[in-house]
PDB file of C-alpha atoms in Angstrom:
ATOM      1  CA  MET A   1      54.371  58.952  41.991  1.00 85.00           C
ATOM      2  CA  ASN A   2      56.297  61.746  39.886  1.00 89.00           C
ATOM      3  CA  THR A   3      56.015  62.298  36.241  1.00 95.00           C
ATOM      4  CA  PHE A   4      57.414  64.348  33.551  1.00 96.00           C
ATOM      5  CA  GLU A   5      54.527  66.287  33.447  1.00 97.00           C
ATOM      6  CA  SER A   6      54.081  67.326  37.039  1.00 96.00           C
ATOM      7  CA  TYR A   7      58.273  68.380  36.552  1.00 96.00           C
ATOM      8  CA  LEU A   8      57.476  70.633  33.444  1.00 97.00           C
ATOM      9  CA  MET A   9      54.718  72.350  35.899  1.00 96.00           C
ATOM     10  CA  GLU A  10      57.607  73.706  37.873  1.00 95.00           C
ATOM     11  CA  PRO A  11      59.265  77.223  37.644  1.00 93.00           C
ATOM     12  CA  TYR A  12      62.276  77.337  34.870  1.00 94.00           C
ATOM     13  CA  ALA A  13      61.737  73.667  34.195  1.00 97.00           C
ATOM     14  CA  LEU A  14      63.189  72.574  31.208  1.00 97.00           C
ATOM     15  CA  ASP A  15      61.303  70.249  28.594  1.00 97.00           C
ATOM     16  CA  PHE A  16      63.302  67.752  26.489  1.00 97.00           C
ATOM     17  CA  ASN A  17      63.643  70.000  23.535  1.00 98.00           C
ATOM     18  CA  GLN A  18      65.321  72.746  25.445  1.00 98.00           C
ATOM     19  CA  MET A  19      67.646  70.502  26.946  1.00 98.00           C
ATOM     20  CA  ARG A  20      68.256  68.634  23.899  1.00 98.00           C
ATOM     21  CA  SER A  21      69.179  71.739  22.014  1.00 98.00           C
ATOM     22  CA  LEU A  22      71.545  73.058  24.815  1.00 98.00           C
ATOM     23  CA  HIS A  23      73.356  69.742  24.936  1.00 98.00           C
ATOM     24  CA  SER A  24      73.403  69.917  21.313  1.00 98.00           C
ATOM     25  CA  ASP A  25      75.220  73.080  21.089  1.00 98.00           C
ATOM     26  CA  LEU A  26      77.314  72.443  23.906  1.00 98.00           C
ATOM     27  CA  LEU A  27      78.864  69.147  21.942  1.00 98.00           C
ATOM     28  CA  SER A  28      78.762  71.003  18.804  1.00 98.00           C
ATOM     29  CA  GLU A  29      81.199  74.017  20.756  1.00 98.00           C
ATOM     30  CA  ILE A  30      83.115  71.340  22.534  1.00 98.00           C
ATOM     31  CA  GLY A  31      83.834  69.582  18.979  1.00 98.00           C
ATOM     32  CA  ASN A  32      87.478  67.818  18.861  1.00 98.00           C
ATOM     33  CA  ASP A  33      89.313  70.037  21.264  1.00 98.00           C
ATOM     34  CA  THR A  34      90.751  67.741  23.792  1.00 98.00           C
ATOM     35  CA  ASP A  35      90.653  70.054  26.677  1.00 98.00           C
ATOM     36  CA  ALA A  36      86.952  70.835  26.420  1.00 98.00           C
ATOM     37  CA  ILE A  37      86.699  67.102  25.844  1.00 98.00           C
ATOM     38  CA  GLU A  38      88.033  66.344  29.510  1.00 98.00           C
ATOM     39  CA  LEU A  39      86.222  68.962  31.004  1.00 98.00           C
ATOM     40  CA  TYR A  40      83.016  67.333  30.178  1.00 98.00           C
ATOM     41  CA  LYS A  41      84.128  64.299  31.140  1.00 98.00           C
ATOM     42  CA  GLU A  42      84.531  66.147  34.323  1.00 98.00           C
ATOM     43  CA  LEU A  43      81.347  67.823  34.013  1.00 98.00           C
ATOM     44  CA  VAL A  44      79.691  63.896  33.603  1.00 98.00           C
ATOM     45  CA  ASP A  45      81.494  62.649  36.621  1.00 98.00           C
ATOM     46  CA  ALA A  46      80.248  65.262  38.831  1.00 98.00           C
ATOM     47  CA  ALA A  47      76.443  65.304  37.309  1.00 98.00           C
ATOM     48  CA  THR A  48      75.956  61.661  37.956  1.00 98.00           C
ATOM     49  CA  LYS A  49      77.504  61.893  41.420  1.00 98.00           C
ATOM     50  CA  TYR A  50      74.614  64.496  41.975  1.00 98.00           C
ATOM     51  CA  ALA A  51      72.192  62.451  40.171  1.00 98.00           C
ATOM     52  CA  ALA A  52      72.542  59.506  42.305  1.00 97.00           C
ATOM     53  CA  ILE A  53      71.710  61.160  45.196  1.00 97.00           C
ATOM     54  CA  ARG A  54      68.887  63.299  43.631  1.00 96.00           C
ATOM     55  CA  ALA A  55      67.598  60.054  42.125  1.00 95.00           C
ATOM     56  CA  GLY A  56      67.122  58.637  45.575  1.00 95.00           C
ATOM     57  CA  TRP A  57      65.959  61.890  47.253  1.00 95.00           C
ATOM     58  CA  MET A  58      62.085  61.425  47.431  1.00 91.00           C
ATOM     59  CA  ARG A  59      62.092  57.847  48.983  1.00 93.00           C
ATOM     60  CA  LEU A  60      64.520  59.418  52.015  1.00 95.00           C
ATOM     61  CA  SER A  61      62.963  59.940  55.139  1.00 96.00           C
ATOM     62  CA  LYS A  62      63.410  63.274  56.577  1.00 96.00           C
ATOM     63  CA  GLU A  63      66.204  62.576  59.061  1.00 97.00           C
ATOM     64  CA  GLU A  64      68.013  60.727  55.881  1.00 96.00           C
ATOM     65  CA  LYS A  65      67.386  63.952  53.775  1.00 95.00           C
ATOM     66  CA  ALA A  66      68.636  65.977  56.885  1.00 96.00           C
ATOM     67  CA  ASP A  67      71.767  63.670  56.659  1.00 97.00           C
ATOM     68  CA  THR A  68      72.226  63.549  52.762  1.00 96.00           C
ATOM     69  CA  ASP A  69      71.762  67.572  52.427  1.00 96.00           C
ATOM     70  CA  SER A  70      75.079  68.990  52.202  1.00 97.00           C
ATOM     71  CA  LEU A  71      76.119  66.118  50.347  1.00 97.00           C
ATOM     72  CA  ARG A  72      73.563  67.183  47.859  1.00 97.00           C
ATOM     73  CA  THR A  73      74.056  70.320  47.724  1.00 97.00           C
ATOM     74  CA  SER A  74      78.183  70.002  47.498  1.00 98.00           C
ATOM     75  CA  HIS A  75      77.672  67.748  44.408  1.00 98.00           C
ATOM     76  CA  HIS A  76      74.885  70.165  42.750  1.00 97.00           C
ATOM     77  CA  ASN A  77      77.675  72.817  43.695  1.00 97.00           C
ATOM     78  CA  SER A  78      80.175  71.130  41.733  1.00 98.00           C
ATOM     79  CA  VAL A  79      77.924  70.498  38.949  1.00 98.00           C
ATOM     80  CA  ILE A  80      77.335  74.192  38.649  1.00 98.00           C
ATOM     81  CA  ILE A  81      81.087  74.625  38.711  1.00 98.00           C
ATOM     82  CA  HIS A  82      81.930  72.345  36.010  1.00 98.00           C
ATOM     83  CA  PHE A  83      79.463  73.895  33.740  1.00 98.00           C
ATOM     84  CA  ASN A  84      81.076  77.495  34.466  1.00 98.00           C
ATOM     85  CA  MET A  85      84.627  76.094  34.244  1.00 98.00           C
ATOM     86  CA  LEU A  86      83.428  74.492  30.660  1.00 98.00           C
ATOM     87  CA  ALA A  87      81.656  77.751  29.056  1.00 98.00           C
ATOM     88  CA  ARG A  88      84.549  79.891  30.402  1.00 98.00           C
ATOM     89  CA  TYR A  89      87.183  77.537  28.512  1.00 98.00           C
ATOM     90  CA  LEU A  90      85.052  77.557  25.323  1.00 98.00           C
ATOM     91  CA  GLN A  91      84.535  81.295  25.801  1.00 98.00           C
ATOM     92  CA  MET A  92      88.521  81.772  25.807  1.00 98.00           C
ATOM     93  CA  LYS A  93      88.174  79.752  22.701  1.00 98.00           C
ATOM     94  CA  GLY A  94      86.466  81.885  21.171  1.00 98.00           C
ATOM     95  CA  LYS A  95      82.702  80.084  21.214  1.00 98.00           C
ATOM     96  CA  LYS A  96      79.771  81.775  22.592  1.00 98.00           C
ATOM     97  CA  ALA A  97      78.696  79.408  25.255  1.00 98.00           C
ATOM     98  CA  ALA A  98      75.124  80.509  24.797  1.00 98.00           C
ATOM     99  CA  TRP A  99      73.767  77.244  26.662  1.00 98.00           C
ATOM    100  CA  ARG A 100      75.236  78.399  29.860  1.00 97.00           C
ATOM    101  CA  ASP A 101      73.710  81.923  29.313  1.00 96.00           C
ATOM    102  CA  GLN A 102      70.330  80.301  28.527  1.00 96.00           C
ATOM    103  CA  LEU A 103      70.368  77.787  31.907  1.00 96.00           C
ATOM    104  CA  GLY A 104      70.893  81.832  34.016  1.00 94.00           C
ATOM    105  CA  ASN A 105      72.710  82.864  36.994  1.00 91.00           C
ATOM    106  CA  ASP A 106      72.402  80.535  39.848  1.00 84.00           C
ATOM    107  CA  GLU A 107      73.373  83.311  42.267  1.00 86.00           C
ATOM    108  CA  ASP A 108      70.500  85.817  41.221  1.00 84.00           C
ATOM    109  CA  ASN A 109      67.886  83.222  40.660  1.00 90.00           C
ATOM    110  CA  ARG A 110      67.143  79.828  42.602  1.00 88.00           C
ATOM    111  CA  TYR A 111      65.510  78.083  40.132  1.00 93.00           C
ATOM    112  CA  CYS A 112      68.209  79.044  37.553  1.00 95.00           C
ATOM    113  CA  ARG A 113      70.291  76.781  40.184  1.00 96.00           C
ATOM    114  CA  LYS A 114      67.410  74.249  40.042  1.00 96.00           C
ATOM    115  CA  ALA A 115      67.440  74.335  36.101  1.00 96.00           C
ATOM    116  CA  ILE A 116      71.151  73.610  35.925  1.00 97.00           C
ATOM    117  CA  GLY A 117      70.929  71.072  37.965  1.00 97.00           C
ATOM    118  CA  ASP A 118      68.511  69.302  36.092  1.00 98.00           C
ATOM    119  CA  PHE A 119      70.418  69.754  32.694  1.00 98.00           C
ATOM    120  CA  GLY A 120      73.119  67.993  34.642  1.00 98.00           C
ATOM    121  CA  CYS A 121      70.680  65.218  35.244  1.00 98.00           C
ATOM    122  CA  TYR A 122      69.838  65.019  31.480  1.00 98.00           C
ATOM    123  CA  ILE A 123      73.244  64.602  30.492  1.00 98.00           C
ATOM    124  CA  VAL A 124      73.232  61.831  32.834  1.00 98.00           C
ATOM    125  CA  PHE A 125      70.186  60.576  31.435  1.00 98.00           C
ATOM    126  CA  VAL A 126      71.480  60.909  27.699  1.00 98.00           C
ATOM    127  CA  ASN A 127      74.947  58.864  28.667  1.00 97.00           C
ATOM    128  CA  SER A 128      72.748  56.210  30.671  1.00 97.00           C
ATOM    129  CA  ILE A 129      70.761  55.229  27.888  1.00 97.00           C
ATOM    130  CA  CYS A 130      73.601  55.643  25.494  1.00 97.00           C
ATOM    131  CA  ALA A 131      75.799  53.015  27.461  1.00 96.00           C
ATOM    132  CA  ARG A 132      73.684  49.890  26.454  1.00 93.00           C
TER     133      ARG A 132
END
């Protein structure tokens, strides 16, 4: 059985306060910008697909993981691309998008890639519990 505490022991794990702060900063920069809102919606869609696969990952057999791994990687890449697109758009609008810098460079550090995926799952978590 997994716990949030065991997750926190992993390299580059983000605690709830860090994710809440990153999310707050991201949403603050988006504001009422309709194009940024659309990019965020696309990010949420990509993250939701990724989170669905990731949520069931631990229950899969080795064979099922092998069959699903390329799809999981594809969805993970999509999440990273959507975070990058949103950050670039906000920077073009004069925003700092420091939240993206705080997530790190996924090309230089594989653990940053994991943290970006974690943050995508956090956004899905927030949207899921707010949909009550």
